[in-house]
Coordinates of C-alpha atoms and ligand atoms in Angstrom, one line a residue:
X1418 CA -3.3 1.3 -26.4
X1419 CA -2.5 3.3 -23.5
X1420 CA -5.3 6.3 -23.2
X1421 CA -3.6 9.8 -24.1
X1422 CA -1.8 11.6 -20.9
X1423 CA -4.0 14.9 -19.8
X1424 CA -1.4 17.6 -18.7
X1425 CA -3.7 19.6 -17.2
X1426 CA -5.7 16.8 -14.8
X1427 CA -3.6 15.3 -11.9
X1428 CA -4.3 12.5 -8.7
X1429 CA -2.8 14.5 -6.0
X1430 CA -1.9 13.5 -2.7
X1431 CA -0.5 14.2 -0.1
X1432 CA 2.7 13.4 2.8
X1433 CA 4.2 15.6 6.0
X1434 CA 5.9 13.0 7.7
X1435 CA 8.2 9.8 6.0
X1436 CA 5.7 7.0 7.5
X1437 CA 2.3 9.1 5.2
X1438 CA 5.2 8.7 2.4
X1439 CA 4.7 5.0 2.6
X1440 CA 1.3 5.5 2.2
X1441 CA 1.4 8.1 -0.9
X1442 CA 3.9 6.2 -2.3
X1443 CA 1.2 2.9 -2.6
X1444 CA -1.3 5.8 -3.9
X1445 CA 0.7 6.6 -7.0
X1446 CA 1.8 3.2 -7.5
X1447 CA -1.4 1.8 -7.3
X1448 CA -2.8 4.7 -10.1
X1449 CA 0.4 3.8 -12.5
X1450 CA -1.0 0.1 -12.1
X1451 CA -4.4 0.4 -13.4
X1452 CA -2.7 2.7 -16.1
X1453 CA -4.3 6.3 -15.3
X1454 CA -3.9 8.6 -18.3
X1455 CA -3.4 11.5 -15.5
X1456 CA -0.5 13.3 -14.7
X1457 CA 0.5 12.5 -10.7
X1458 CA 1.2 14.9 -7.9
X1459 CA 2.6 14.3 -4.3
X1460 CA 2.9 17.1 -1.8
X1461 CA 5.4 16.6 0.9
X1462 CA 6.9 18.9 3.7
X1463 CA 10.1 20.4 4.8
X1464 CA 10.9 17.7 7.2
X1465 CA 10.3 14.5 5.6
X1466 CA 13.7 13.0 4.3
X1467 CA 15.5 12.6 1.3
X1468 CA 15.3 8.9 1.7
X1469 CA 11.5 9.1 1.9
X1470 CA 11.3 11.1 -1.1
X1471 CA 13.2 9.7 -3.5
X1472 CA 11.0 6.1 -3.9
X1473 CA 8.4 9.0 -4.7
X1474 CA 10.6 10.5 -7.4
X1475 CA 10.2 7.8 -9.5
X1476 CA 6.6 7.2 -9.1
X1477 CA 4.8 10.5 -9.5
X1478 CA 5.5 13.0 -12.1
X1479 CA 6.0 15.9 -9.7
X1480 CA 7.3 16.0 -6.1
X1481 CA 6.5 19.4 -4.6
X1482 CA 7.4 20.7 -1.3
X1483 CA 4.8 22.9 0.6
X1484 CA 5.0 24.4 4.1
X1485 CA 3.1 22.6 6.9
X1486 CA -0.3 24.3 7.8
X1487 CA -1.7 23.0 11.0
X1488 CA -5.0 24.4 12.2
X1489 CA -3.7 24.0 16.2
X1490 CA -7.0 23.6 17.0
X1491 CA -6.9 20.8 19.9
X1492 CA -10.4 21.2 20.9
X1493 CA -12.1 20.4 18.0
X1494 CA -9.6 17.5 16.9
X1495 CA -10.3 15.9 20.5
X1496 CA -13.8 15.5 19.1
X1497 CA -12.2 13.4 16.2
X1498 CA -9.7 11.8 18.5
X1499 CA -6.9 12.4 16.3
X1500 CA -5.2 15.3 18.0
X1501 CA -2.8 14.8 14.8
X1502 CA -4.5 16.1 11.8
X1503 CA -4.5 19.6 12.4
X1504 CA -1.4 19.3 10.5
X1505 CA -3.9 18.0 7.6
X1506 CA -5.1 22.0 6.7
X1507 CA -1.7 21.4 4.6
X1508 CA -3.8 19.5 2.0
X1509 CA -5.4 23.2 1.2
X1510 CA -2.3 23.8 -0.7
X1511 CA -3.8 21.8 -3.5
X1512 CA -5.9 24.3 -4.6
X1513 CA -2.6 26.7 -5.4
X1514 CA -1.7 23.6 -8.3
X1515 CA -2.5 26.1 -10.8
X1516 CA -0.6 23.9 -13.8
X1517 CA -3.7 21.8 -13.6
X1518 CA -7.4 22.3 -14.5
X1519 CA -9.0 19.7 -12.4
X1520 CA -8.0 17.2 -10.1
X1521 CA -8.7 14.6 -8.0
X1522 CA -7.5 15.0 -4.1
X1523 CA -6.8 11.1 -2.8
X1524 CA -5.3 11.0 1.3
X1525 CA -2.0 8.9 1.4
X1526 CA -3.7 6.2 3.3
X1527 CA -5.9 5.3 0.1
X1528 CA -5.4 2.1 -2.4
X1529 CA -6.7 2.2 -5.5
X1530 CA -8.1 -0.8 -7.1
X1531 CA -8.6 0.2 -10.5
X1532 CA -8.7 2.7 -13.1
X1533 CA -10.1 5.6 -11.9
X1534 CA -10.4 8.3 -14.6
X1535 CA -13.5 8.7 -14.9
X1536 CA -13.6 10.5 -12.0
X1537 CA -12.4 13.7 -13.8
X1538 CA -16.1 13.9 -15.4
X1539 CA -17.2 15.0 -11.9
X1540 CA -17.2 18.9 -11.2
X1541 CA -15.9 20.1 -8.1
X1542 CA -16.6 19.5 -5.0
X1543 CA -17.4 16.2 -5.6
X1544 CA -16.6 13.5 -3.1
X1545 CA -18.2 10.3 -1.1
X1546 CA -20.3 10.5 2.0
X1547 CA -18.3 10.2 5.4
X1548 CA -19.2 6.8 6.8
X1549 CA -20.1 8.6 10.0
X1550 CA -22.1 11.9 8.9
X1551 CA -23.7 11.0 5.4
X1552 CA -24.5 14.7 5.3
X1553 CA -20.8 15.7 5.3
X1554 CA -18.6 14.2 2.7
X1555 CA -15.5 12.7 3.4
X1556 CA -12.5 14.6 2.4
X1557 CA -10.1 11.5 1.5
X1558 CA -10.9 11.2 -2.0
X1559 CA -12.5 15.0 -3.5
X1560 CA -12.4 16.4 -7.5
X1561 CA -11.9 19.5 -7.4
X1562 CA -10.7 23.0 -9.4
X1563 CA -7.2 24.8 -8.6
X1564 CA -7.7 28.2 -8.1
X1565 CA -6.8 31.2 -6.1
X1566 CA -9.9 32.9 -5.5
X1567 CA -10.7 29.1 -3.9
X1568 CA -7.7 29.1 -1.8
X1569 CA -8.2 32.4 -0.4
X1570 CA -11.5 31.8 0.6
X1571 CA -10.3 29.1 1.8
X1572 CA -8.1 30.5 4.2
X1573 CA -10.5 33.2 5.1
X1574 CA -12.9 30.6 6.4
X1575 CA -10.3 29.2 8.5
X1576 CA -9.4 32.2 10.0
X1577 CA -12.9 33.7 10.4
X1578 CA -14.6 29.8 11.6
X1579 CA -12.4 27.5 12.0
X1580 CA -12.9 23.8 11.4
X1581 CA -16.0 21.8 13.2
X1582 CA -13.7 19.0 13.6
X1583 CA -9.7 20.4 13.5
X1584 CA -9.1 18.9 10.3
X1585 CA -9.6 20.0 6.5
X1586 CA -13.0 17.7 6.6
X1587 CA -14.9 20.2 8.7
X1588 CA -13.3 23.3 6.7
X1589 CA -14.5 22.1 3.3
X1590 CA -17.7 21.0 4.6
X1591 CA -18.7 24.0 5.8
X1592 CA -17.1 25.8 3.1
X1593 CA -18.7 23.3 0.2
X1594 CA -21.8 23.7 2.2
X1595 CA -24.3 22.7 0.1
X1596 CA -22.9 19.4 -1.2
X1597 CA -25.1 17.5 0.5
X1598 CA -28.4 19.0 -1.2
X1599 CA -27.2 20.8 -4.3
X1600 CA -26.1 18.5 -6.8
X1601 CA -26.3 14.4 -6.6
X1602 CA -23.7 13.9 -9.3
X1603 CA -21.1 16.0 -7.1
X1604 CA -22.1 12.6 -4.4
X1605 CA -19.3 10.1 -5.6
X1606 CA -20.7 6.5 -5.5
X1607 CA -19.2 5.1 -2.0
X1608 CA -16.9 3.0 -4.1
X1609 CA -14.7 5.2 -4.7
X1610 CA -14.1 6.1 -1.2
X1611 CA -14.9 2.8 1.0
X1612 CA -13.7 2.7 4.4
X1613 CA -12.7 0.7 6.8
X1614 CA -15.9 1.6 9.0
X1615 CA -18.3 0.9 6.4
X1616 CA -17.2 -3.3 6.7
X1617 CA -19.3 -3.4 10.1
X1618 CA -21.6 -1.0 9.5
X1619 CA -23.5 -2.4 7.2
X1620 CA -21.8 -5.5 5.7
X1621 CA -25.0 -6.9 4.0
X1622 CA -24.3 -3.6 1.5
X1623 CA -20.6 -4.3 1.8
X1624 CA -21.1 -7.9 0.4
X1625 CA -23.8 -6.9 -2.2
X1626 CA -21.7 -4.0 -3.9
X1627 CA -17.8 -4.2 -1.9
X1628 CA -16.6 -6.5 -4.8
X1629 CA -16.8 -3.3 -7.2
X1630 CA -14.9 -1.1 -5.0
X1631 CA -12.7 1.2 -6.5
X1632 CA -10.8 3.1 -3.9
X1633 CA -10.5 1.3 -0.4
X1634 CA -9.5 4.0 2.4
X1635 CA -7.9 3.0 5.6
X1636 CA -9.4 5.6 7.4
X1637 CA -8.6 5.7 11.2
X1638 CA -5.5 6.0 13.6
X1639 CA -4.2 2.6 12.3
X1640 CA -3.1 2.4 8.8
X1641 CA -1.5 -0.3 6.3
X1642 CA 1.9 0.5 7.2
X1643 CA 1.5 -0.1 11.1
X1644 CA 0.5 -3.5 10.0
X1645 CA 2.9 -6.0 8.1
X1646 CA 2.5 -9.8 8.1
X1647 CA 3.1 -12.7 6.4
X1648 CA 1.1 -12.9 3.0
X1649 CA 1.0 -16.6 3.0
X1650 CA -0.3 -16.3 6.4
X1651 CA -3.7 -15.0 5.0
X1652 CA -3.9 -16.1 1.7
X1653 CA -7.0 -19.0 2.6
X1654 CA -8.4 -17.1 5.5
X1655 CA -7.5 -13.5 5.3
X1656 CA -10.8 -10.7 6.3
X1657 CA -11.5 -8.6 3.6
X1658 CA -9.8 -5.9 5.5
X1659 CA -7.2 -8.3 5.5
X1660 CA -6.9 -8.7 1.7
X1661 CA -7.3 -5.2 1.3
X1662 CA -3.9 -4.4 3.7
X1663 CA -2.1 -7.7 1.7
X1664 CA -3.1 -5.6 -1.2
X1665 CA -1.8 -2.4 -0.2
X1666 CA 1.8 -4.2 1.0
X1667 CA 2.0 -5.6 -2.8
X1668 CA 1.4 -2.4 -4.4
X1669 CA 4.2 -1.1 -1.6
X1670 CA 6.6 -3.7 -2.8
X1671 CA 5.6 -3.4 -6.6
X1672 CA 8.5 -2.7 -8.7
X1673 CA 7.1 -0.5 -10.6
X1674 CA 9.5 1.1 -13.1
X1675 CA 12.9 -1.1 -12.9
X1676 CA 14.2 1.6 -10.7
X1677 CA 12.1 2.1 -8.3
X1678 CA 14.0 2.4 -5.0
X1679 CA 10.9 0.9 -2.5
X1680 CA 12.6 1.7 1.1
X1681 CA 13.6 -1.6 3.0
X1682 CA 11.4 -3.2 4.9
X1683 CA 14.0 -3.6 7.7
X1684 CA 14.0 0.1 8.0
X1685 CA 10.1 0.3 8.6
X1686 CA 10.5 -0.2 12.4
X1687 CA 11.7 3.0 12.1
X1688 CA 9.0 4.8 10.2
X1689 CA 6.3 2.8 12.3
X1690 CA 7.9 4.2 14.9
X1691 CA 7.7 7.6 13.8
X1692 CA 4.7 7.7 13.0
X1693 CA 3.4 6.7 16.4
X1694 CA 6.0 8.9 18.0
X1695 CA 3.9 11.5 16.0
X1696 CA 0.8 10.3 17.6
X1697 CA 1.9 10.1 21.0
X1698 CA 3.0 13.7 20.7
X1699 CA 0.9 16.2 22.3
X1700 CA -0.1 18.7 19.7
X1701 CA 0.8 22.4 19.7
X1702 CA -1.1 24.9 22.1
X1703 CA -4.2 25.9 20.9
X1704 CA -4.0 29.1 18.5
X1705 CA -6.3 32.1 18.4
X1706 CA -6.2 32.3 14.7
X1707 CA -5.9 29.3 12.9
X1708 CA -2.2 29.7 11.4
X1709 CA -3.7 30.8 8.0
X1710 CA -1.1 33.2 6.7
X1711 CA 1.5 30.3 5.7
X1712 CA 1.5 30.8 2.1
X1713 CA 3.0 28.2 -0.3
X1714 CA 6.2 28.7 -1.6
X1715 CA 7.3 28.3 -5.1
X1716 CA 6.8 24.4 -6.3
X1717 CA 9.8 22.6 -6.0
X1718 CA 11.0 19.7 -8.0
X1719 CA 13.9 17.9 -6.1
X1720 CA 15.2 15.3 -8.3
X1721 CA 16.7 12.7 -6.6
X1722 CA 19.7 9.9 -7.7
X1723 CA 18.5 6.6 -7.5
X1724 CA 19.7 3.6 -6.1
X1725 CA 19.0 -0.1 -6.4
X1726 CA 15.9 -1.5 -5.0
X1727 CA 16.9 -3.7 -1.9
X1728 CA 15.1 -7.1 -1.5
X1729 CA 11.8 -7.2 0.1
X1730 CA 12.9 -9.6 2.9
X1731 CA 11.6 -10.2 7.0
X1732 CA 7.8 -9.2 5.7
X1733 CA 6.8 -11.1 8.7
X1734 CA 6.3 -9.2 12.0
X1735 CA 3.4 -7.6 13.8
X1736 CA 0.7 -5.5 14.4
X1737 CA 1.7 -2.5 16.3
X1738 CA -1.0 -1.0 18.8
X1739 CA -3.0 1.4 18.4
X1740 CA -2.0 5.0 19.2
X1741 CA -1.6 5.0 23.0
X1742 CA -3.9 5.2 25.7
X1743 CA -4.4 8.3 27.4
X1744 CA -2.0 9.0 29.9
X1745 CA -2.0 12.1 32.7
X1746 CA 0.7 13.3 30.0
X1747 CA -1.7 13.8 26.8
X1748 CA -5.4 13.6 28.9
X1749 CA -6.6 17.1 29.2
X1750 CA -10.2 17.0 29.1
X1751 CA -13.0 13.9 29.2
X1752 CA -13.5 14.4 25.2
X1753 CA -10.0 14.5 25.1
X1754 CA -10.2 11.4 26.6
X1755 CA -11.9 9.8 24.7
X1756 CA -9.4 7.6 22.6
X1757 CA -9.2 6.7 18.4
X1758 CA -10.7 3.6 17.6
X1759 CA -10.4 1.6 14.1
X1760 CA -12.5 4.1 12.0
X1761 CA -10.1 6.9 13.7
X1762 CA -14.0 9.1 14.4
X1763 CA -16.5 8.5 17.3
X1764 CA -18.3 5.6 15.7
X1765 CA -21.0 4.2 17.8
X1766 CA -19.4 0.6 18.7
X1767 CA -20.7 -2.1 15.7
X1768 CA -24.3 -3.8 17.1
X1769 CA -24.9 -1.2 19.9
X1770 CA -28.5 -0.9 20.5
X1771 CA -28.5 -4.4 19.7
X1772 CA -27.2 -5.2 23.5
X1773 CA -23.7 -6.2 21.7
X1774 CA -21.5 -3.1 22.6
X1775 CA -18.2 -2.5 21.1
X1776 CA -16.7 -3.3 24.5
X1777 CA -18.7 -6.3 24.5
X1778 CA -17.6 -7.1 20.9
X1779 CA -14.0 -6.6 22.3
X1780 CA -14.1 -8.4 25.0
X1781 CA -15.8 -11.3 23.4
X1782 CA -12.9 -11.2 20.8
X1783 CA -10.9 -11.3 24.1
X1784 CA -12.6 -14.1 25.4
X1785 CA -11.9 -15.9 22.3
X1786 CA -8.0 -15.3 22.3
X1787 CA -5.5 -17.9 24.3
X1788 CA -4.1 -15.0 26.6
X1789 CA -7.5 -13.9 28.0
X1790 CA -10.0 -15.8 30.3
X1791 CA -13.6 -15.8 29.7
X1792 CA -14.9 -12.9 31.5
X1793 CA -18.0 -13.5 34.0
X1794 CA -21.2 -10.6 33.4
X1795 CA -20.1 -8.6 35.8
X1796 CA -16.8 -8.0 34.4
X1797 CA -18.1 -7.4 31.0
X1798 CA -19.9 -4.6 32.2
X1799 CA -17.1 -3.1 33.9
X1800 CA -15.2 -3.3 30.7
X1801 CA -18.4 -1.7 29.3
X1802 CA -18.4 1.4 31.5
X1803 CA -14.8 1.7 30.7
X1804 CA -14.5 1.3 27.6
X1805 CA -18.0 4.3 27.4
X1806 CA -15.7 6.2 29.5
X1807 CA -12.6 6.6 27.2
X1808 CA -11.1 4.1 29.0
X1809 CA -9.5 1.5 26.5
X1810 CA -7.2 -0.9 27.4
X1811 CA -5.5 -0.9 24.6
X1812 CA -2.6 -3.2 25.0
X1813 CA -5.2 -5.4 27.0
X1814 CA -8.7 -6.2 26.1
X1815 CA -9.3 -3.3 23.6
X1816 CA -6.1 -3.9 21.3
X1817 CA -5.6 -3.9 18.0
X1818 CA -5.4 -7.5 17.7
X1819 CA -8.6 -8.3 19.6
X1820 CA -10.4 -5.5 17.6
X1821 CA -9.6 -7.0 14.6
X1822 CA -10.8 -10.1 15.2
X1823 CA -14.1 -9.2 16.3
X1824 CA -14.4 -7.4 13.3
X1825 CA -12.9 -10.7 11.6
X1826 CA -15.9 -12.1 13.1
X1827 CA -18.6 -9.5 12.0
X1828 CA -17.0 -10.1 8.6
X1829 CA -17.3 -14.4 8.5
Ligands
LIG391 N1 -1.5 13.6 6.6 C1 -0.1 13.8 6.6 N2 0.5 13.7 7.8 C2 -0.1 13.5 9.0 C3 -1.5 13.3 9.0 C4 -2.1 13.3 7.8 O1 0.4 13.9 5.6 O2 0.6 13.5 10.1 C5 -2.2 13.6 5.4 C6 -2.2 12.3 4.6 O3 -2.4 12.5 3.2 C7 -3.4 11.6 5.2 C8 -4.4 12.8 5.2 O4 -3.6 13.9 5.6 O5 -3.9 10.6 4.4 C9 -5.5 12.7 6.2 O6 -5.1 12.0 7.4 P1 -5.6 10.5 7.7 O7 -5.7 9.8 6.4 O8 -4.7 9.9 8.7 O9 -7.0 10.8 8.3 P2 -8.2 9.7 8.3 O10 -8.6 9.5 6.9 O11 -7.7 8.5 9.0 O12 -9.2 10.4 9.1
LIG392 C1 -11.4 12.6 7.9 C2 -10.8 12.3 6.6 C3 -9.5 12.9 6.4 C4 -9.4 14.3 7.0 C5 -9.7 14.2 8.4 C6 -9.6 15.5 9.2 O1 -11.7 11.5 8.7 O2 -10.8 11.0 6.2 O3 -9.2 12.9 5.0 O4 -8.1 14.8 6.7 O5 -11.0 13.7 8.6 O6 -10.5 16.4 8.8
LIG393 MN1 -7.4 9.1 5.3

């Protein structure tokens, strides 16, 4: 029997452009499949469409609209090589959710891979270690208590420090402060927020505990919907990262209720698109004063009409690349420079130290593919010093393909 629904506990999540929508709408999809008893809450913005919204109608039991808060702050988000998420101060808004008692924050470009309930037992600010920093947390998965008073101070801290990294992740941690030596049982088990990084870091843990994960995040500049392919293609061989993206793409094309409207896959080019259109574009001018004073506006249902799902069809096609390599357009300063790599933060290269650099790694995973001859010492250290420099080539050497199956490798 299903457990009882609690009103006043929610999943929230979180979508400003129609390619995170894909994203959110696997989220709540993936929560109604392991049957959560909580109610389910997506944030979207002004500009994503109707046609992006309305899948998400049916999904999650409240579609609210919030203004866009973008922290502007391109110096610090150069540091986390996504000169993108400022725009991700908009997931403050979730403490205005005032309906609810406690919730649980989960980024759109999170799967959930069972019933995750229990995490309502935690008190706020609970949340996993970043891969990275296990003295910060990472804000992808975080319980915590709608309030004013929180949301205020909130946006006072903005506005009086700023963010360490030009995202919401440096705000709460400085704000939350003393997560990291207050209160173990606010440190969620790294299940419930395991990363993409965490599969190279230190597999040996990911093979003795991975099988029990909970909530796999696809943290980094390239996400689940940038990535289609042909499921029987990996069925025998697949990565686990692999598995986890086939995953994802079944929870995307899960018919959930009979009348769920899942957007066709023939119009993804489009969304892919987008969202690397979004990447590519250079963000605002850096800002004084953190735009705090963008309140939230009254909570908007818009109910949608439906319309019948179309038929999952032409599921094979490719791996986009990575967001592009800087360019005299969008290159404004050597950390600037400094391009995303799978984990989307600075991650020391998998094995470094150990003589097998990340641009060795890559160009070994070149090495191995049909299009790229072996490379002789002395141009593996070039592609060393360039790759240390910022300077990827990622529709070369460093792309995502290659990447992928060096980590393939790490993995096997
Ligand atoms: N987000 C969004 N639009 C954007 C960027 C981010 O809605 O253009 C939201 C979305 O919920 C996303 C979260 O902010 O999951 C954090 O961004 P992302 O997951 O890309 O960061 P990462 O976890 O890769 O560092
Ligand atoms: C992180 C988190 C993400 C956050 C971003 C910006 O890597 O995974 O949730 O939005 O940093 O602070
Ligand atoms: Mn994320």
């Amino acid at each position: 029997m299903p457990a009882p629904h609690v009103a006043d506990q929610a999943f929230v999540t979180l979508a400003t452009t129609d390619a995170y929508c894909m994203g959110a709408l696997v989220v709540g999809k993936s929560l109604r499949h392991y049957g959560t008893s909580r109610r389910i809450v997506v944030m979207v913005s002004p500009n994503v469409s109707l046609e992006a919204r309305r899948p998400l109608e049916f999904v999650f039991d409240e579609v609210l609209q919030v203004n866009v808060l973008d922290s502007g702050d391109r110096a610090h988000l150069s540091w986390l090589g996504r000169p993108e998420l400022g725009v991700t101060f908009t997931k403050l808004h979730c403490w205005m959710l005032l309906r609810y008692h406690k919730c649980v924050f989960l980024d759109a470009d999170t799967l959930v891979l069972s019933n995750i309930d229990e995490l309502f037992e935690r008190e706020e600010l609970s949340a996993a270690p970043d891969a990275g920093w296990p003295d910060c947390f990472n804000s992808g998965v975080f319980v915590f208590r709608p309030s004013l008073h929180t949301h205020t101070r909130l946006l006072e801290h903005a506005a009086q420090h700023g963010s360490f990294d030009g995202g919401d992740q440096g705000l709460l941690n400085s704000f939350f402060s003393d997560w990291a030596v207050t209160d173990i049982n606010k440190h969620l088990p790294f299940i419930y927020n395991l990363s993409a990084s965490a599969f190279y870091t230190y597999l040996p843990a990911f093979q003795r505990y991975g099988y029990d994960a909970k909530i796999v995040h696809f943290l980094g500049g390239v996400k689940p919907w940038h990535c289609s392919f042909n499921p029987q293609a990996n069925q025998d061989s697949g990565s686990q990262l692999d598995q986890y993206v086939k995953l994802w793409w079944e929870e995307y094309l899960r018919q959930t209720p009979p009348t769920v409207a899942t957007p066709d896959p023939r119009e993804l080019s489009k969304m892919k698109h987008s969202a690397v259109t979004a990447a590519q574009t250079p963000p605002a001018p850096p800002r004084v004063q953190p735009p705090v004073s963008d309140s939230l506006p009254p909570e908007v249902h818009v109910p949608l009409p439906s319309r019948p799902p179309p038929a999952p069809t032409d599921l094979t096609i490719h791996v986009l690349p990575p967001p592009a390599p800087p360019t005299p357009q969008n290159m404004h300063t050597d950390l600037e420079e400094k391009g995303s790599d799978w984990t989307g933060h600075q991650d020391p290269p998998p094995g470094e130290g150990g003589g097998d650099s990340w641009a060795e790694a890559s160009s070994s995973a070149s090495a191995a593919s049909d299009e790229q001859p072996v490379e002789s010492e002395e141009e593996k250290q070039k592609h060393r010093r360039l790759w240390e420099e910022g300077h990827m080539d990622y529709l070369g050497k460093d792309s995502f393909q290659n990447i992928k199956k060096k980590l393939d490798r790490f993995l096997k």
